[in-house]
Coordinates of C-alpha atoms in Angstrom, one line a residue:
M20 CA 124.1 -187.0 169.0
P21 CA 122.7 -189.0 172.0
Y22 CA 121.3 -187.0 174.9
E23 CA 123.7 -188.5 177.5
L24 CA 126.7 -187.5 175.5
R25 CA 125.5 -183.9 175.1
R26 CA 124.9 -183.7 178.8
R27 CA 128.4 -185.0 179.6
R28 CA 130.0 -182.4 177.3
R29 CA 128.0 -179.6 178.9
T30 CA 129.2 -180.8 182.3
R31 CA 132.8 -180.8 181.3
R32 CA 132.6 -177.2 180.0
N33 CA 131.1 -176.0 183.3
M34 CA 134.3 -176.2 185.3
S35 CA 132.8 -174.4 188.2
E36 CA 130.9 -177.5 189.2
Y37 CA 134.2 -179.3 190.1
L38 CA 135.3 -176.5 192.5
P39 CA 134.7 -177.0 196.2
P40 CA 132.1 -174.6 197.7
E41 CA 134.7 -172.7 199.7
S42 CA 136.9 -172.0 196.6
S43 CA 136.8 -168.5 195.1
P44 CA 135.9 -167.9 191.4
P45 CA 138.9 -167.9 188.9
T46 CA 138.4 -164.3 188.1
K47 CA 138.8 -163.2 191.7
K48 CA 142.0 -165.3 191.9
K49 CA 143.4 -163.5 188.9
K50 CA 142.7 -160.1 190.4
E51 CA 144.5 -161.2 193.6
M52 CA 147.5 -162.3 191.6
L53 CA 147.6 -159.0 189.7
S54 CA 147.5 -157.1 193.0
Y55 CA 150.8 -158.5 194.0
L56 CA 152.6 -156.7 191.2
P57 CA 153.4 -153.0 191.6
P58 CA 151.6 -150.7 189.0
E59 CA 154.9 -149.6 187.5
V60 CA 155.9 -153.2 186.9
I61 CA 152.6 -153.9 185.1
T62 CA 153.1 -150.8 183.0
L63 CA 156.6 -151.9 182.0
I64 CA 155.4 -155.4 181.1
L65 CA 152.5 -154.2 179.0
S66 CA 154.6 -151.5 177.3
R67 CA 157.0 -154.2 176.0
L68 CA 154.2 -156.3 174.4
P69 CA 153.6 -156.4 170.6
V70 CA 150.7 -154.2 169.5
E71 CA 148.4 -157.1 168.9
S72 CA 149.0 -158.6 172.3
A73 CA 148.6 -155.2 174.0
V74 CA 145.2 -154.7 172.4
K75 CA 144.1 -158.2 173.6
C76 CA 145.2 -157.3 177.1
T77 CA 142.5 -154.6 177.3
A78 CA 140.0 -157.4 177.8
V79 CA 141.7 -158.8 180.9
C80 CA 140.3 -156.2 183.4
K81 CA 139.0 -152.6 183.6
A82 CA 142.3 -151.4 185.1
W83 CA 144.3 -152.7 182.1
Y84 CA 141.8 -151.3 179.7
A85 CA 142.1 -147.9 181.2
L86 CA 145.9 -148.1 181.4
I87 CA 146.5 -149.2 177.7
K88 CA 144.0 -146.6 176.4
D89 CA 145.5 -143.8 178.5
P90 CA 147.1 -141.2 176.2
S91 CA 150.3 -141.2 178.4
F92 CA 150.8 -145.0 177.9
I93 CA 150.8 -144.8 174.0
P94 CA 154.1 -142.9 173.7
T95 CA 155.6 -145.1 176.3
H96 CA 154.7 -148.2 174.3
L97 CA 156.0 -146.5 171.1
Q98 CA 159.4 -145.9 172.7
Q99 CA 159.7 -149.5 173.6
A100 CA 158.6 -150.6 170.1
V101 CA 161.2 -148.5 168.5
S102 CA 164.0 -149.9 170.7
L103 CA 162.9 -153.5 170.6
Q104 CA 161.6 -154.0 167.1
E105 CA 164.0 -155.5 164.5
G106 CA 162.4 -153.2 162.0
D107 CA 159.5 -153.4 159.5
L108 CA 159.2 -152.2 156.0
L109 CA 156.0 -150.8 154.4
H110 CA 155.5 -151.4 150.7
H111 CA 152.8 -149.4 149.0
G112 CA 151.8 -150.3 145.5
F113 CA 149.1 -148.7 143.3
I114 CA 146.1 -149.8 145.4
F115 CA 147.6 -152.1 148.1
F116 CA 149.9 -152.1 151.1
H117 CA 152.2 -154.9 152.3
M118 CA 154.4 -155.1 155.4
C119 CA 157.5 -157.2 156.0
W120 CA 160.3 -157.5 158.5
D121 CA 163.5 -155.8 157.6
N122 CA 165.7 -158.9 157.4
G123 CA 167.7 -160.6 154.8
A124 CA 165.0 -162.7 153.4
F125 CA 162.1 -160.2 153.8
V126 CA 160.2 -162.9 155.8
G127 CA 156.7 -162.0 157.1
Y128 CA 155.4 -160.4 154.0
K129 CA 151.7 -159.8 154.5
K130 CA 148.9 -157.7 153.0
L131 CA 147.2 -154.9 154.9
R132 CA 143.5 -154.4 154.6
L133 CA 142.4 -150.9 153.8
P134 CA 139.4 -149.7 155.8
F135 CA 137.9 -148.0 152.7
K136 CA 137.7 -148.2 149.0
S137 CA 141.3 -147.9 147.7
G138 CA 140.5 -146.2 144.4
G139 CA 142.0 -142.7 144.2
F140 CA 143.9 -142.7 147.5
K141 CA 147.6 -142.0 147.4
Y142 CA 150.4 -142.4 150.0
F143 CA 151.7 -139.1 151.5
G144 CA 153.9 -140.3 154.4
T145 CA 154.1 -142.4 157.5
C146 CA 155.2 -141.6 161.1
N147 CA 155.1 -143.7 164.3
G148 CA 152.8 -146.3 162.9
L149 CA 150.4 -143.9 161.2
I150 CA 150.0 -143.8 157.4
C151 CA 148.7 -140.6 155.8
L152 CA 146.5 -141.3 152.8
V153 CA 145.0 -138.7 150.5
N154 CA 142.1 -139.0 148.0
V155 CA 143.5 -136.4 145.5
Y156 CA 140.2 -136.1 143.6
P157 CA 138.3 -133.9 144.0
F158 CA 139.8 -130.9 145.9
P159 CA 139.7 -130.2 148.8
W160 CA 141.2 -133.6 149.5
D161 CA 140.0 -136.3 151.8
V162 CA 142.9 -136.9 154.2
I163 CA 142.9 -140.0 156.4
L164 CA 145.4 -141.1 159.1
W165 CA 145.4 -144.9 159.4
N166 CA 147.0 -147.3 161.8
P167 CA 146.7 -150.7 160.2
C168 CA 148.1 -152.6 163.2
I169 CA 145.2 -151.7 165.5
R170 CA 142.8 -151.2 162.5
R171 CA 141.7 -147.7 163.4
H172 CA 141.6 -144.5 161.2
F173 CA 141.0 -140.8 161.7
I174 CA 139.4 -138.7 158.9
L175 CA 140.6 -135.1 159.0
P176 CA 138.1 -132.3 158.6
K177 CA 138.5 -130.3 155.4
P178 CA 140.1 -126.8 155.7
D179 CA 138.2 -123.7 155.0
L180 CA 140.1 -122.7 151.9
P181 CA 139.4 -119.4 150.0
H182 CA 137.8 -119.5 146.7
G183 CA 140.0 -119.4 143.6
T184 CA 141.5 -121.5 140.9
I185 CA 143.9 -124.1 142.3
R186 CA 147.0 -124.7 140.2
R187 CA 148.6 -127.5 142.4
A188 CA 148.9 -128.7 146.0
T189 CA 150.9 -131.0 148.1
L190 CA 150.8 -132.3 151.7
G191 CA 153.2 -133.5 154.3
F192 CA 152.8 -135.4 157.6
G193 CA 154.9 -135.7 160.7
F194 CA 155.2 -135.5 164.5
D195 CA 155.9 -132.5 166.8
S196 CA 157.8 -134.0 169.7
L197 CA 157.6 -130.8 171.8
S198 CA 153.9 -130.6 171.9
D199 CA 153.4 -134.4 171.4
D200 CA 151.1 -133.7 168.5
Y201 CA 150.8 -135.1 164.9
K202 CA 150.5 -132.5 162.3
A203 CA 149.8 -132.2 158.5
L204 CA 151.0 -129.4 156.3
L205 CA 149.0 -128.5 153.2
L206 CA 150.5 -126.2 150.5
V207 CA 148.1 -124.8 147.9
V208 CA 149.0 -122.7 144.9
F209 CA 146.1 -120.4 143.9
H210 CA 145.8 -118.5 140.6
K211 CA 144.1 -115.1 140.9
D212 CA 144.3 -111.9 138.8
G213 CA 146.9 -113.4 136.5
Q214 CA 149.3 -114.3 139.4
D215 CA 150.0 -117.4 141.5
S216 CA 150.1 -117.2 145.3
I217 CA 150.9 -119.9 147.8
E218 CA 149.1 -120.6 151.0
A219 CA 150.0 -122.9 153.9
W220 CA 147.6 -124.7 156.3
L221 CA 148.6 -126.7 159.3
F222 CA 146.4 -129.4 160.9
S223 CA 146.8 -130.4 164.6
L224 CA 145.5 -133.8 165.7
N225 CA 145.3 -132.7 169.3
K226 CA 143.2 -129.7 168.4
C227 CA 141.5 -131.5 165.5
S228 CA 141.5 -128.3 163.4
W229 CA 143.3 -126.5 160.6
R230 CA 145.1 -123.2 161.0
R231 CA 146.5 -120.9 158.2
I232 CA 150.2 -120.2 158.4
T233 CA 150.8 -116.6 157.5
E234 CA 154.6 -116.7 157.5
V235 CA 155.0 -117.9 153.9
S236 CA 157.3 -116.0 151.7
P237 CA 155.8 -115.1 148.3
K238 CA 159.0 -116.3 146.7
H239 CA 158.3 -119.9 147.8
R240 CA 157.0 -122.1 145.1
C241 CA 156.2 -125.8 145.4
C242 CA 157.1 -127.9 142.4
S243 CA 154.4 -129.7 140.5
G244 CA 156.4 -132.9 140.6
V245 CA 156.3 -133.2 144.4
R246 CA 155.2 -136.8 145.4
Q247 CA 155.6 -136.6 149.1
M248 CA 157.5 -134.7 151.8
A249 CA 160.4 -136.3 153.8
F250 CA 160.0 -136.0 157.6
V251 CA 163.5 -135.7 159.2
N252 CA 164.6 -134.2 162.5
G253 CA 161.2 -132.8 163.2
A254 CA 160.8 -131.0 159.9
L255 CA 159.2 -131.7 156.5
H256 CA 161.4 -131.4 153.4
W257 CA 160.4 -131.1 149.7
H258 CA 161.8 -130.0 146.4
G259 CA 160.9 -126.5 145.1
F260 CA 162.1 -123.4 143.5
L261 CA 162.1 -119.6 143.8
N262 CA 160.3 -117.1 141.7
Y263 CA 159.7 -119.7 138.9
D264 CA 163.4 -119.5 138.0
A265 CA 164.3 -122.9 136.4
L266 CA 167.8 -122.6 137.9
S267 CA 166.8 -121.7 141.4
H268 CA 166.0 -125.2 142.7
V269 CA 166.1 -125.4 146.5
I270 CA 165.0 -127.7 149.3
F271 CA 162.2 -126.2 151.4
A272 CA 161.8 -127.3 155.1
F273 CA 159.1 -126.6 157.6
D274 CA 159.8 -127.2 161.3
L275 CA 156.6 -128.6 162.9
S276 CA 157.6 -127.3 166.4
T277 CA 158.5 -123.7 165.6
E278 CA 156.2 -123.7 162.5
K279 CA 158.7 -121.8 160.5
F280 CA 159.9 -122.2 156.9
H281 CA 163.6 -122.2 155.9
V282 CA 165.5 -123.0 152.7
M283 CA 168.4 -125.4 152.1
S284 CA 170.7 -125.4 149.2
Y285 CA 171.3 -128.2 146.7
P286 CA 174.6 -130.0 146.6
N287 CA 176.0 -128.4 143.4
T288 CA 174.5 -125.8 141.1
S289 CA 176.3 -127.4 138.1
V290 CA 174.2 -130.6 138.4
H291 CA 171.5 -130.9 135.8
F292 CA 168.1 -130.7 137.4
H293 CA 165.1 -132.8 136.5
P294 CA 161.4 -132.0 137.0
H295 CA 161.0 -135.3 138.9
I296 CA 163.6 -134.6 141.6
S297 CA 162.6 -135.9 145.0
V298 CA 163.8 -135.6 148.6
I299 CA 163.9 -138.7 150.9
K300 CA 164.9 -139.6 154.4
Y301 CA 168.4 -141.1 154.6
E302 CA 169.2 -142.4 158.1
E303 CA 169.0 -139.2 160.2
S304 CA 169.5 -136.8 157.3
I305 CA 168.1 -136.2 153.9
A306 CA 169.0 -137.3 150.3
V307 CA 168.1 -136.0 146.9
I308 CA 167.2 -138.3 144.0
I309 CA 168.1 -136.7 140.6
P310 CA 167.2 -138.6 137.4
A311 CA 169.8 -138.4 134.7
S312 CA 168.9 -135.9 131.9
H313 CA 169.7 -138.3 129.1
N314 CA 168.6 -141.6 130.6
Y315 CA 165.5 -142.2 132.6
N316 CA 166.8 -145.6 133.7
R317 CA 169.6 -144.0 135.8
V318 CA 169.7 -141.7 138.8
D319 CA 172.1 -139.8 141.0
L320 CA 171.7 -140.0 144.8
W321 CA 173.1 -137.1 146.7
V322 CA 173.3 -137.6 150.5
M323 CA 173.7 -134.8 153.1
K324 CA 176.1 -136.6 155.5
E325 CA 175.6 -134.0 158.2
Y326 CA 172.1 -132.6 158.5
S327 CA 171.8 -128.9 157.6
V328 CA 175.5 -128.7 156.5
N329 CA 175.7 -127.9 152.8
S330 CA 179.3 -128.8 152.5
S331 CA 178.5 -132.4 153.5
W332 CA 176.6 -133.3 150.2
T333 CA 178.1 -136.5 148.7
N334 CA 177.1 -138.4 145.5
V335 CA 177.1 -141.9 146.8
L336 CA 176.4 -143.6 143.4
H337 CA 178.9 -141.6 141.3
P338 CA 181.4 -140.1 143.7
T339 CA 183.9 -139.2 141.1
G340 CA 182.1 -135.9 140.3
E341 CA 182.5 -134.2 137.0
G342 CA 184.0 -137.3 135.2
R343 CA 180.7 -139.1 135.8
E344 CA 182.7 -142.4 136.0
L345 CA 180.3 -145.2 137.0
V346 CA 181.7 -146.5 140.3
I347 CA 178.4 -148.4 140.7
D348 CA 176.5 -149.4 137.6
T349 CA 173.0 -147.9 137.9
A350 CA 171.6 -149.0 134.5
G351 CA 168.0 -149.9 135.1
L352 CA 167.8 -148.1 138.4
M353 CA 164.4 -146.3 138.4
D354 CA 164.2 -145.0 141.9
V355 CA 165.7 -145.0 145.4
Y356 CA 163.3 -145.4 148.3
G357 CA 165.6 -145.2 151.3
V358 CA 168.2 -147.0 153.4
R359 CA 167.8 -150.2 155.4
K360 CA 169.1 -150.7 159.0
N361 CA 172.1 -152.7 157.6
G362 CA 173.1 -149.8 155.3
E363 CA 171.8 -151.2 152.0
L364 CA 169.7 -149.0 149.7
L365 CA 166.2 -150.0 148.8
V366 CA 165.8 -149.4 145.1
N367 CA 163.4 -149.8 142.3
V368 CA 164.9 -151.5 139.2
T369 CA 163.6 -152.8 135.9
R370 CA 162.9 -156.5 135.8
E371 CA 165.3 -158.8 134.0
H372 CA 162.6 -160.6 132.0
G373 CA 159.4 -159.0 131.1
R374 CA 157.9 -155.5 131.7
G375 CA 157.6 -153.6 134.9
C376 CA 159.8 -153.0 137.9
E377 CA 160.8 -154.9 141.1
L378 CA 162.2 -154.1 144.5
A379 CA 165.9 -154.7 145.1
T380 CA 168.7 -153.9 147.5
L381 CA 171.9 -152.2 146.6
D382 CA 175.0 -152.7 148.8
L383 CA 177.3 -149.7 148.4
N384 CA 180.1 -151.4 150.4
C385 CA 180.3 -154.5 148.2
H386 CA 183.3 -154.5 145.9
Q387 CA 181.9 -157.1 143.4
N388 CA 179.6 -155.7 140.8
E389 CA 177.6 -158.9 140.4
Q390 CA 176.8 -159.0 144.1
R391 CA 175.9 -155.4 144.7
L392 CA 172.4 -155.7 143.5
K393 CA 170.0 -158.3 145.0
R394 CA 166.6 -158.7 143.4
L395 CA 163.8 -159.5 146.0
G396 CA 161.1 -160.6 143.6
I397 CA 158.6 -158.1 144.9
R398 CA 156.9 -156.3 142.0
T399 CA 156.6 -152.5 142.1
Q400 CA 155.3 -149.7 139.9
H401 CA 157.4 -146.8 138.8
G402 CA 156.1 -143.5 140.3
D403 CA 153.3 -145.1 142.3
S404 CA 155.2 -147.2 144.8
Y405 CA 156.8 -146.5 148.1
V406 CA 159.0 -148.6 150.4
G407 CA 160.2 -147.3 153.7
S408 CA 160.6 -148.0 157.4
F409 CA 157.5 -148.7 159.6
V410 CA 157.0 -149.2 163.3
E411 CA 154.0 -150.8 164.9
S412 CA 152.3 -148.6 167.5
L413 CA 149.1 -147.9 169.5
V414 CA 148.7 -144.4 168.1
L415 CA 145.0 -143.6 167.5
F416 CA 144.0 -146.2 170.0
D417 CA 142.2 -143.5 171.9
K418 CA 141.0 -141.6 168.8
G419 CA 139.4 -142.2 165.5
E420 CA 137.1 -144.9 164.2
Q421 CA 137.4 -148.7 164.0
D422 CA 138.0 -150.2 160.6
T423 CA 135.1 -152.2 159.2
K424 CA 136.2 -153.2 155.7
G425 CA 137.5 -156.8 155.4
Q426 CA 135.6 -158.1 158.5
K427 CA 133.3 -161.1 157.9
R428 CA 129.7 -160.3 157.6
K429 CA 127.2 -162.5 159.5
N430 CA 124.4 -164.3 157.9
R431 CA 125.9 -163.7 154.5
K432 CA 124.0 -165.6 151.8
P433 CA 126.1 -167.8 149.5
K434 CA 126.4 -166.9 145.9
K435 CA 124.4 -168.9 143.4
R436 CA 126.3 -171.1 141.1
Y437 CA 125.1 -171.9 137.6

């Protein structure tokens, strides 16, 4: 390139040369313009921005950086995100995560980059934009809270568990609105002196420590088939049983605010129970997924219409009760993930052609059988997949570590080709 052309380009980029001497620098003008807005107006505007835009605004000035990273601003932004967002859905496969908008066409499907090696990590819940991931081998587990939208994660310290043979364990994650704290509940069944005993440990993100919960009844037993706990109305819910009695299946709940356990009854004792029963969130209540005893490709879905009211249990897929008449054909239905904002069920069904499963929606209000089930073409895996609601947030913006995996490395040597 000729020298004169390079000189002209450098001159164009240096816009300050074209300003008159009495003019103030552009950065000072911006500060003067921002000073015209009241602080509460700036806070309102920033709180209504998407997460990605809010993070970029931290580079505008020191005042905005301090405001957005302030712990009191993060819940304000979260409240706006919940009210303004159309809704996102999080899809977890065997070793990957995807996120899409909760609309008719599932537009915006994108892959999320994990900040660490994905082998061995399993999904154990999401809350306010945080995903709880657990490396189940070896024990004690490596537990990580991850916010993929701001690409930050927090590694939980390991609890000081007593020595002994561990039979099984499970973990739940949720938010305590009274103390504005994120908590994780760890249940561990130890085998000692020929008997099993259960211990509960609670982690507080604000205190960054584990604490043993002593108010655990010895009758409480967690089922080995627990995949994850359902966080509803400030409490964690999971399937369990009492005193190893095969007929004493119950729903255990742990309130994160009061830190107390309580037991909820199942819909009907005459229903045949399956070892792979699971409890999920259904709108603002809970639901129970019970696989049929004679057919693994069919499930029952019992919904508690009014939370904590046992008489409100309703079988939404087979409402005729003892007759078991199929009001909605659920052949090929492998699992139920939850309910969308429009009332449709997110389900896992066997593929029409070929092996494997795929994501679909089931409209309970549709009166035509051929239009009730809509296949979305998103492949899933039975037992290792999760699909549920997700909200983008700034949680962990003032804590944790920055993700590094997936970023481009500088001065990377090209691979040799033969």
